[in-house]
Structure formats: structure tokens, C-alpha cells
């Protein structure tokens, strides 16, 4: 069975600083995909970034980058130059059988001015 | 632009009522999903559908059923609502491709009294 663990229930970061949100995963599959989603207080889930298990380079999307360490089974999200609008819940997820997503419990990020 | 809509943002129902949650996508996607979100548990898959009239149980299908009569519409049905079904319900549609990313609707916050 696949499992995602996010050990940080909540994080604070100063505006304009970088922050790392942790995600570890467990799977016996050789081919898998890892996703990060952002959920603002309004409730919608916003796709941020994707990393495939065979991708040799870490994924980047603007201020978001994914620190993928396959041997350690970790897929941490790095947000550079934090903004007040980054305050939200962040979920790490893994794609499994039938394209189902398995989610972690989430991390609440608060950006301080 | 990806567009997934859900029939209601907020819904209040009474115990024992039959509840219909509707999800519509206008992109001719085959794969659609229903998740529920609870604090500390992340998102958990209730049901998914990979084509019209085709459905599969997710991780927590008890107390729910689904209907997919047309490709664009995937309905979640609570046959007899109970208070433990008070939750946030999120529908997703999958864009096929290299990443097979799921895009979510705005969510329905259901309260069962």
C-alpha cells in the first residue's frame, strides 16, 4: 500500500524567506508520480508541481521546486521568496493504481509580514 | 483552462436525507474522482470513474454511491445522510498526459444535522 507522511502540522515563515515543507512516501512500485497541491482558505485545491519517479532532475515551477531524494523516499516542496498569498494548506500526494491519489495529512503554512 | 464545477459550495442537510453532490467537467475527460477531506486525515478517495457507467470503489465507499450517466457529470450520492458524513467533498477530473494530473473543483462543504 502507498503512504504519504507530512510530519509538520504547521509552519511559519517570514515574508521573502524560503521555506521547505517535508514529505516522505512509501511505495513498492517502481513507477510513480508525486504531486503538491495548495489549498487556500477558500477551499479549492490548486495543483503546484509534479515529479515523476524516473525524472532525473528536480521539478521546478516558478517559485516552487521539489527536492526529490529517491533513495530517502522524500519529495520536499521548497517555496522561495515567500509571499503573504502563500499562506495556505499544502498537501503532498502520490499517484497509485487507477490514477488514484493518496494524500498526506497536510501542512498549514503561515507567512508573516 | 481546466474547469471543474460542483453544484454547491455549502450544503446543510438533515440526518436520513438523500443527498446529491454534482460535479461537472467540460473537457471530455474519462477519469473523475470523489474525495472527502477531514482535518488531520488529508483527502481520502470515495469513488472514481474511468468512463460512462464505469465506477470503482475507493478507500472509503461505505455510505456512498455514485452515478456517471454522461461523461461530463459525476454524481456522489449519500443514500441516508448521517452526521459522520459532515465533511468537505472535492471532485477531481484527470487530464491525461505525461503527468496525469488531477484538477479539482471548488469543493462542497456539507453539514449533516
XYZ file of N, CA and C in Angstrom:
678
model
N 0.846 -1.195 0.000
C 0.000 0.000 0.000
C 0.883 1.248 0.000
N 0.365 2.277 -0.620
C 1.124 3.518 -0.686
C 0.760 4.404 0.495
N 1.742 5.162 0.936
C 1.506 6.035 2.082
C 2.322 7.306 1.926
N 1.708 8.426 2.324
C 2.373 9.727 2.322
C 2.391 10.256 3.758
N 3.542 10.736 4.193
C 3.667 11.283 5.539
C 4.153 12.730 5.483
N 3.374 13.602 6.066
C 3.778 15.004 6.228
C 3.852 15.253 7.731
N 5.051 15.434 8.236
C 5.259 15.453 9.686
C 5.071 16.834 10.308
N 4.933 17.868 9.481
C 4.809 19.229 10.010
C 3.344 19.661 9.944
N 2.636 19.675 11.064
C 1.239 20.124 11.011
C 1.138 21.596 10.638
N 2.088 22.408 11.134
C 2.061 23.830 10.852
C 3.462 24.397 10.765
N 3.605 25.427 9.921
C 4.900 26.085 9.742
C 4.678 27.591 9.659
N 5.657 28.353 10.162
C 5.680 29.796 9.982
C 6.916 30.169 9.181
N 6.774 31.179 8.338
C 7.928 31.684 7.599
C 7.792 33.195 7.463
N 8.905 33.871 7.495
C 8.908 35.319 7.308
C 8.772 35.617 5.819
N 8.016 36.654 5.533
C 7.871 37.082 4.137
C 9.239 37.247 3.504
N 9.361 36.820 2.247
C 10.556 36.920 1.411
C 11.600 35.844 1.723
N 11.377 35.040 2.746
C 12.313 33.955 3.019
C 11.847 32.679 2.321
N 12.746 31.710 2.245
C 12.413 30.404 1.669
C 11.928 29.465 2.768
N 11.097 28.515 2.373
C 10.584 27.531 3.340
C 10.528 26.167 2.665
N 10.788 25.127 3.449
C 10.723 23.754 2.961
C 9.630 22.997 3.696
N 8.731 22.396 2.933
C 7.678 21.569 3.502
C 8.028 20.112 3.233
N 8.028 19.311 4.297
C 8.516 17.939 4.197
C 7.446 16.960 3.724
N 7.889 15.966 2.963
C 7.009 14.898 2.508
C 7.848 13.635 2.331
N 7.470 12.575 2.997
C 8.088 11.270 2.741
C 7.007 10.318 2.265
N 7.412 9.347 1.478
C 6.433 8.441 0.897
C 6.906 7.003 1.013
N 5.969 6.105 0.857
C 6.273 4.683 0.908
C 5.506 3.999 -0.213
N 6.205 3.269 -1.044
C 5.595 2.512 -2.122
C 6.530 1.401 -2.552
N 5.950 0.344 -3.087
C 6.754 -0.744 -3.643
C 6.796 -0.653 -5.166
N 6.069 0.324 -5.723
C 6.062 0.499 -7.171
C 7.370 1.124 -7.636
N 7.782 0.767 -8.859
C 8.981 1.376 -9.436
C 8.640 2.672 -10.155
N 7.420 2.719 -10.698
C 6.977 3.904 -11.423
C 5.851 4.573 -10.650
N 6.056 5.832 -10.316
C 5.038 6.558 -9.547
C 5.206 8.050 -9.800
N 4.207 8.787 -9.398
C 4.266 10.241 -9.535
C 3.954 10.899 -8.213
N 4.581 12.025 -7.983
C 4.385 12.776 -6.746
C 3.893 14.176 -7.080
N 2.929 14.647 -6.322
C 2.298 15.934 -6.574
C 2.287 16.775 -5.298
N 2.282 18.079 -5.498
C 1.981 19.009 -4.423
C 0.805 19.880 -4.831
N -0.119 20.045 -3.880
C -1.278 20.903 -4.082
C -1.324 21.944 -2.965
N -1.891 23.092 -3.306
C -2.097 24.180 -2.344
C -3.593 24.361 -2.149
N -4.010 24.520 -0.909
C -5.422 24.768 -0.621
C -5.552 26.034 0.217
N -5.912 27.155 -0.397
C -6.158 28.386 0.381
C -7.405 28.229 1.242
N -7.670 29.240 2.040
C -8.823 29.171 2.945
C -10.149 29.063 2.193
N -10.169 29.461 0.942
C -11.393 29.353 0.129
C -11.755 27.898 -0.187
N -10.796 26.987 -0.087
C -11.113 25.566 -0.199
C -10.692 24.867 -1.471
N -10.470 25.593 -2.559
C -10.131 24.876 -3.790
C -8.720 24.329 -3.729
N -8.481 23.213 -4.389
C -7.165 22.576 -4.451
C -6.478 23.035 -5.729
N -5.299 23.595 -5.572
C -4.565 24.143 -6.709
C -3.314 23.300 -6.938
N -3.183 22.737 -8.124
C -2.010 21.945 -8.476
C -0.794 22.858 -8.574
N 0.314 22.449 -7.928
C 1.527 23.257 -7.943
C 2.633 22.644 -8.791
N 2.949 21.366 -8.555
C 4.163 20.815 -9.143
C 4.091 19.304 -9.140
N 4.771 18.695 -10.122
C 4.779 17.244 -10.288
C 6.208 16.741 -10.453
N 6.465 15.543 -9.875
C 7.750 14.870 -10.035
C 7.509 13.410 -10.361
N 8.043 12.939 -11.482
C 7.958 11.534 -11.820
C 9.112 10.762 -11.220
N 8.884 9.509 -10.927
C 9.909 8.714 -10.248
C 11.151 8.506 -11.110
N 11.002 8.617 -12.432
C 12.153 8.425 -13.308
C 12.779 9.739 -13.749
N 12.203 10.842 -13.294
C 12.773 12.145 -13.670
C 14.122 12.313 -12.985
N 15.118 12.661 -13.764
C 16.457 12.788 -13.199
C 16.686 14.148 -12.562
N 15.946 15.116 -13.032
C 16.117 16.464 -12.484
C 14.959 16.781 -11.543
N 15.235 17.590 -10.540
C 14.176 18.060 -9.656
C 13.255 19.000 -10.422
N 11.943 18.852 -10.176
C 10.964 19.698 -10.855
C 10.994 21.114 -10.293
N 10.759 22.080 -11.175
C 10.638 23.472 -10.743
C 9.471 24.117 -11.495
N 8.756 24.990 -10.791
C 7.663 25.768 -11.390
C 7.667 27.129 -10.724
N 8.310 28.084 -11.369
C 8.368 29.417 -10.783
C 9.072 29.404 -9.442
N 8.370 29.862 -8.377
C 8.983 29.894 -7.042
C 8.935 28.546 -6.329
N 8.318 27.558 -6.969
C 8.212 26.238 -6.353
C 9.263 25.294 -6.945
N 9.890 24.537 -6.086
C 10.767 23.475 -6.559
C 10.565 22.254 -5.664
N 10.836 21.120 -6.224
C 10.631 19.878 -5.498
C 12.004 19.237 -5.281
N 12.371 19.054 -4.037
C 13.630 18.417 -3.689
C 13.391 16.912 -3.577
N 13.661 16.219 -4.674
C 13.339 14.792 -4.788
C 14.573 13.965 -4.450
N 14.471 13.163 -3.377
C 15.561 12.277 -2.994
C 15.007 10.859 -2.969
N 15.196 10.166 -4.069
C 14.545 8.874 -4.281
C 14.991 7.843 -3.259
N 16.279 7.791 -2.970
C 16.788 6.784 -2.040
C 16.214 6.979 -0.639
N 15.950 8.218 -0.289
C 15.387 8.517 1.036
C 13.867 8.563 0.994
N 13.295 8.386 -0.204
C 11.837 8.452 -0.396
C 11.275 9.750 0.170
N 11.895 10.845 -0.227
C 11.360 12.135 0.195
C 11.145 13.039 -1.020
N 10.168 13.894 -0.902
C 9.781 14.803 -2.004
C 9.362 16.130 -1.386
N 10.324 16.856 -0.884
C 10.020 18.088 -0.151
C 9.748 19.247 -1.106
N 8.783 20.075 -0.738
C 8.455 21.269 -1.525
C 9.232 22.456 -0.965
N 9.900 23.168 -1.840
C 10.622 24.384 -1.449
C 9.930 25.572 -2.104
N 9.528 26.525 -1.282
C 8.948 27.775 -1.785
C 9.968 28.873 -1.532
N 10.399 29.516 -2.584
C 11.382 30.586 -2.422
C 10.656 31.931 -2.327
N 11.298 32.884 -1.680
C 10.773 34.254 -1.589
C 9.288 34.259 -1.220
N 8.979 33.744 -0.041
C 7.576 33.592 0.383
C 6.811 34.908 0.306
N 5.533 34.769 -0.054
C 4.630 35.913 -0.124
C 3.445 35.662 0.803
N 2.762 36.736 1.182
C 1.615 36.585 2.079
C 0.557 35.661 1.471
N 0.437 35.701 0.159
C -0.539 34.851 -0.529
C -0.186 33.373 -0.523
N 0.991 33.027 -0.048
C 1.380 31.620 0.069
C 0.782 30.975 1.311
N 0.208 31.761 2.195
C -0.422 31.199 3.395
C -1.574 30.294 2.968
N -1.493 29.035 3.328
C -2.466 28.037 2.868
C -2.116 26.691 3.476
N -2.954 25.704 3.192
C -2.650 24.313 3.499
C -1.976 23.709 2.268
N -0.939 22.904 2.494
C -0.223 22.265 1.395
C -0.275 20.756 1.567
N -0.634 20.085 0.479
C -0.744 18.627 0.500
C 0.246 18.010 -0.474
N 0.892 16.963 -0.004
C 1.712 16.097 -0.844
C 0.868 14.877 -1.207
N 0.991 14.399 -2.438
C 0.178 13.259 -2.863
C 0.978 12.371 -3.814
N 0.591 11.094 -3.832
C 1.240 10.136 -4.720
C 0.179 9.470 -5.588
N 0.513 9.263 -6.834
C -0.412 8.596 -7.740
C -0.237 7.094 -7.638
N -1.388 6.412 -7.492
C -1.346 4.967 -7.377
C -2.163 4.298 -8.456
N -2.651 3.085 -8.135
C -3.445 2.289 -9.066
C -4.656 3.064 -9.555
N -4.941 2.966 -10.839
C -6.109 3.628 -11.391
C -6.017 5.140 -11.353
N -4.809 5.631 -11.253
C -4.592 7.077 -11.158
C -5.167 7.683 -9.893
N -5.443 6.837 -8.899
C -5.896 7.379 -7.617
C -4.765 8.165 -6.974
N -5.120 9.188 -6.221
C -4.129 9.923 -5.446
C -4.249 9.546 -3.972
N -3.107 9.318 -3.362
C -3.032 9.115 -1.917
C -2.407 10.371 -1.328
N -3.094 10.971 -0.363
C -2.672 12.262 0.177
C -2.072 12.125 1.571
N -1.186 13.055 1.899
C -0.758 13.224 3.269
C -1.771 14.060 4.031
N -1.495 14.252 5.321
C -2.435 14.981 6.180
C -2.377 16.482 5.961
N -1.324 16.950 5.323
C -1.213 18.367 5.014
C -0.374 19.143 6.013
N 0.136 20.283 5.553
C 0.893 21.225 6.389
C 0.294 22.604 6.193
N -0.048 23.276 7.308
C -0.540 24.650 7.222
C 0.662 25.587 7.256
N 0.766 26.430 6.256
C 1.860 27.406 6.188
C 1.305 28.798 6.443
N 1.940 29.516 7.338
C 1.580 30.909 7.612
C 2.785 31.792 7.305
N 2.583 32.776 6.453
C 3.642 33.707 6.087
C 3.445 34.985 6.892
N 4.488 35.385 7.612
C 4.407 36.565 8.469
C 5.017 37.773 7.765
N 4.364 38.933 7.949
C 4.901 40.161 7.337
C 5.863 40.856 8.276
N -8.367 26.466 -20.387
C -8.327 26.379 -18.935
C -9.154 25.205 -18.424
N -8.634 24.527 -17.417
C -9.351 23.419 -16.818
C -10.523 23.957 -16.008
N -11.709 23.368 -16.206
C -12.866 23.842 -15.455
C -13.653 22.663 -14.903
N -13.636 22.563 -13.584
C -14.422 21.553 -12.874
C -15.340 22.306 -11.925
N -16.636 22.067 -12.049
C -17.586 22.785 -11.191
C -18.330 21.791 -10.314
N -18.719 22.277 -9.146
C -19.526 21.494 -8.220
C -20.787 22.280 -7.920
N -21.872 21.556 -7.713
C -23.194 22.185 -7.692
C -23.381 23.176 -6.548
N -22.777 22.926 -5.405
C -22.963 23.814 -4.258
C -21.641 24.017 -3.530
N -21.419 25.194 -2.972
C -20.243 25.412 -2.127
C -20.544 24.999 -0.694
N -21.773 25.275 -0.256
C -22.190 24.932 1.099
C -23.560 24.251 1.033
N -23.718 23.221 1.879
C -24.967 22.466 1.897
C -25.238 22.036 3.322
N -26.486 22.208 3.758
C -26.888 21.743 5.085
C -28.058 20.781 4.904
N -27.927 19.586 5.433
C -28.969 18.572 5.301
C -29.259 17.950 6.665
N -30.375 17.240 6.730
C -30.761 16.579 7.979
C -30.428 15.086 7.895
N -30.199 14.501 9.035
C -29.937 13.070 9.136
C -31.044 12.278 8.448
N -30.647 11.312 7.626
C -31.605 10.469 6.937
C -31.989 10.948 5.550
N -31.669 12.188 5.215
C -31.999 12.706 3.893
C -31.108 12.071 2.836
N -31.600 12.002 1.615
C -30.800 11.579 0.471
C -30.162 12.830 -0.115
N -28.845 12.773 -0.312
C -28.107 13.960 -0.736
C -27.400 13.675 -2.055
N -27.491 14.617 -2.972
C -26.819 14.503 -4.264
C -25.775 15.623 -4.370
N -24.549 15.235 -4.647
C -23.499 16.208 -4.942
C -23.102 16.018 -6.399
N -23.143 17.127 -7.139
C -22.893 17.037 -8.574
C -21.541 17.638 -8.925
N -20.884 17.009 -9.897
C -19.602 17.504 -10.395
C -19.645 17.469 -11.917
N -19.233 18.568 -12.538
C -19.273 18.658 -13.987
C -17.937 19.168 -14.511
N -17.454 18.508 -15.568
C -16.265 18.991 -16.277
C -16.599 19.073 -17.758
N -16.021 20.083 -18.407
C -16.372 20.325 -19.801
C -15.222 20.006 -20.744
N -14.372 19.063 -20.353
C -13.155 18.797 -21.121
C -13.128 17.389 -21.703
N -14.255 16.690 -21.639
C -14.347 15.347 -22.206
C -13.385 14.356 -21.546
N -13.108 14.559 -20.263
C -12.207 13.651 -19.555
C -12.911 12.359 -19.202
N -12.168 11.286 -19.214
C -12.742 9.993 -18.860
C -12.705 9.735 -17.358
N -11.617 10.122 -16.723
C -11.419 9.792 -15.315
C -11.885 10.915 -14.406
N -12.768 10.569 -13.468
C -13.239 11.532 -12.473
C -13.240 10.873 -11.105
N -13.117 11.712 -10.067
C -12.883 11.195 -8.722
C -13.708 11.986 -7.710
N -14.113 11.327 -6.632
C -14.701 11.990 -5.475
C -13.858 11.682 -4.232
N -13.471 12.776 -3.527
C -12.715 12.664 -2.290
C -13.489 13.366 -1.176
N -13.225 12.947 0.065
C -13.661 13.749 1.194
C -12.428 14.151 1.995
N -12.524 15.351 2.567
C -11.403 15.920 3.302
C -11.802 16.171 4.735
N -11.025 15.625 5.663
C -11.263 15.821 7.089
C -9.970 16.248 7.749
N -10.050 17.113 8.751
C -8.837 17.621 9.413
C -7.960 16.486 9.937
N -6.672 16.589 9.641
C -5.718 15.596 10.124
C -5.655 14.325 9.298
N -6.589 14.197 8.351
C -6.629 12.965 7.536
C -6.316 13.232 6.071
N -6.205 14.471 5.689
C -5.987 14.773 4.283
C -7.230 14.446 3.470
N -7.021 14.109 2.215
C -8.120 13.731 1.330
C -8.121 12.215 1.191
N -9.318 11.646 1.214
C -9.457 10.199 1.036
C -10.433 9.930 -0.092
N -10.106 8.951 -0.921
C -10.896 8.659 -2.113
C -12.131 7.862 -1.764
N -13.285 8.338 -2.249
C -14.551 7.642 -2.002
C -14.858 6.711 -3.176
N -14.939 7.269 -4.364
C -15.206 6.515 -5.590
C -14.472 7.189 -6.737
N -14.206 6.419 -7.787
C -13.754 7.027 -9.025
C -14.397 6.333 -10.219
N -14.337 7.019 -11.342
C -14.971 6.520 -12.562
C -14.015 6.729 -13.714
N -13.868 5.721 -14.553
C -12.953 5.830 -15.678
C -13.678 5.871 -17.016
N -14.998 5.887 -16.978
C -15.778 6.066 -18.193
C -17.250 6.105 -17.811
N -18.084 6.414 -18.776
C -19.529 6.439 -18.532
C -19.986 5.079 -18.012
N -20.774 5.112 -16.951
C -21.344 3.924 -16.316
C -20.291 3.003 -15.687
N -19.041 3.410 -15.668
C -17.990 2.606 -15.055
C -17.566 3.290 -13.758
N -17.468 2.492 -12.703
C -17.084 3.069 -11.423
C -16.293 2.045 -10.618
N -15.492 2.556 -9.714
C -14.760 1.680 -8.796
C -14.760 2.295 -7.416
N -14.810 1.437 -6.421
C -14.746 1.910 -5.045
C -13.336 2.410 -4.734
N -13.320 3.459 -3.926
C -12.053 3.947 -3.403
C -11.789 3.356 -2.038
N -11.189 4.156 -1.179
C -10.792 3.656 0.133
C -11.908 3.710 1.173
N -12.877 4.613 0.981
C -13.945 4.765 1.984
C -15.311 4.869 1.306
N -15.777 3.822 0.615
C -17.042 3.917 -0.127
C -18.310 3.714 0.711
N -18.148 3.264 1.945
C -19.340 2.902 2.741
C -20.218 4.121 2.970
N -21.503 3.954 2.692
C -22.471 5.032 2.901
C -22.642 5.936 1.691
N -21.899 5.635 0.625
C -21.947 6.457 -0.583
C -22.222 5.589 -1.807
N -22.777 6.205 -2.831
C -22.840 5.596 -4.151
C -22.568 6.702 -5.162
N -22.385 6.309 -6.420
C -22.087 7.294 -7.463
C -22.876 6.960 -8.719
N -22.940 7.958 -9.586
C -23.620 7.794 -10.868
C -22.838 8.540 -11.927
N -22.641 7.888 -13.075
C -21.972 8.545 -14.206
C -22.734 8.134 -15.467
N -23.789 8.884 -15.756
C -24.626 8.607 -16.925
C -24.108 9.317 -18.168
N -23.445 10.435 -17.978
C -22.837 11.173 -19.075
C -21.386 11.459 -18.718
N -20.566 11.582 -19.724
C -19.136 11.708 -19.479
C -18.816 12.940 -18.650
N -19.540 14.020 -18.842
C -19.171 15.268 -18.188
C -19.639 15.355 -16.743
N -20.480 14.450 -16.297
C -21.104 14.608 -14.980
C -20.869 13.365 -14.114
N -20.393 13.609 -12.896
C -20.139 12.517 -11.960
C -20.789 12.899 -10.644
N -21.782 12.137 -10.232
C -22.563 12.478 -9.051
C -22.215 11.576 -7.878
N -22.145 12.182 -6.714
C -21.945 11.437 -5.462
C -23.261 11.466 -4.702
N -23.696 10.303 -4.232
C -24.995 10.178 -3.568
C -24.802 9.643 -2.157
N -25.382 10.364 -1.209
C -25.446 9.870 0.157
C -26.861 9.353 0.346
N -27.009 8.036 0.397
C -28.345 7.430 0.393
C -29.161 7.843 1.615
N -28.525 7.909 2.766
C -29.190 8.310 4.002
C -28.148 9.027 4.850
N -28.138 10.340 4.728
C -27.057 11.122 5.335
C -26.980 10.914 6.846
N -25.734 10.854 7.323
C -25.502 10.741 8.762
C -24.541 11.833 9.194
N -24.519 12.112 10.495
C -23.698 13.218 10.986
C -22.211 12.986 10.722
N -21.783 11.731 10.670
C -20.363 11.478 10.407
C -19.980 11.663 8.943
N -20.937 12.052 8.133
C -20.641 12.411 6.749
C -20.509 13.918 6.572
N -20.578 14.643 7.659
C -20.257 16.073 7.627
C -18.794 16.210 7.269
N -18.524 16.896 6.169
C -17.159 16.946 5.654
C -17.095 17.900 4.464
N -15.865 18.075 3.962
C -15.640 18.781 2.702
C -15.512 17.720 1.614
N -16.285 17.896 0.527
C -16.251 16.936 -0.578
C -15.650 17.611 -1.804
N -14.666 16.959 -2.378
C -13.949 17.510 -3.523
C -14.008 16.543 -4.690
N -14.345 17.090 -5.834
C -14.385 16.322 -7.070
C -13.159 16.682 -7.898
N -12.623 15.721 -8.635
C -11.474 15.977 -9.490
C -11.668 15.297 -10.837
N -11.048 15.893 -11.841
C -11.058 15.364 -13.194
C -9.605 15.240 -13.637
N -9.285 14.179 -14.352
C -7.897 13.917 -14.693
C -7.608 14.296 -16.133
N -6.549 15.063 -16.303
C -6.082 15.414 -17.643
C -5.036 14.380 -18.055
N -5.343 13.555 -19.053
C -4.381 12.523 -19.447
C -3.157 13.125 -20.117
N -2.023 12.530 -19.824
C -0.773 13.004 -20.404
C 0.389 12.435 -19.624
N 1.520 13.068 -19.736
C 2.732 12.578 -19.075
C 2.551 12.551 -17.558
N 1.904 13.570 -17.023
C 1.781 13.659 -15.566
C 0.457 13.133 -15.049
N -0.572 13.010 -15.919
C -1.907 12.579 -15.469
C -2.339 13.342 -14.221
N -2.332 14.633 -14.324
C -2.653 15.484 -13.174
C -4.158 15.583 -12.972
N -4.576 15.537 -11.721
C -5.983 15.740 -11.377
C -6.207 17.216 -11.029
N -7.283 17.755 -11.597
C -7.686 19.121 -11.297
C -9.001 19.082 -10.545
N -9.076 19.916 -9.523
C -10.185 19.833 -8.581
C -11.211 20.931 -8.781
N -12.445 20.608 -8.411
C -13.491 21.599 -8.300
C -13.333 22.401 -7.022
N -14.229 23.371 -6.787
C -14.090 24.262 -5.631
C -14.457 23.619 -4.300
N -15.073 22.439 -4.338
C -15.435 21.754 -3.092
C -16.840 22.097 -2.625
N -17.441 21.146 -1.918
C -18.741 21.353 -1.272
C -18.577 21.033 0.208
N -18.876 22.029 1.037
C -18.806 21.798 2.481
C -20.184 21.378 2.946
N -20.329 20.098 3.285
C -21.608 19.518 3.676
C -21.689 19.399 5.186
N -22.790 19.892 5.733
C -23.077 19.718 7.157
C -24.360 18.904 7.282
N -24.301 17.823 8.049
C -25.475 16.987 8.299
C -25.873 17.152 9.760
N -27.085 17.638 9.968
C -27.543 17.922 11.332
C -28.389 16.779 11.879
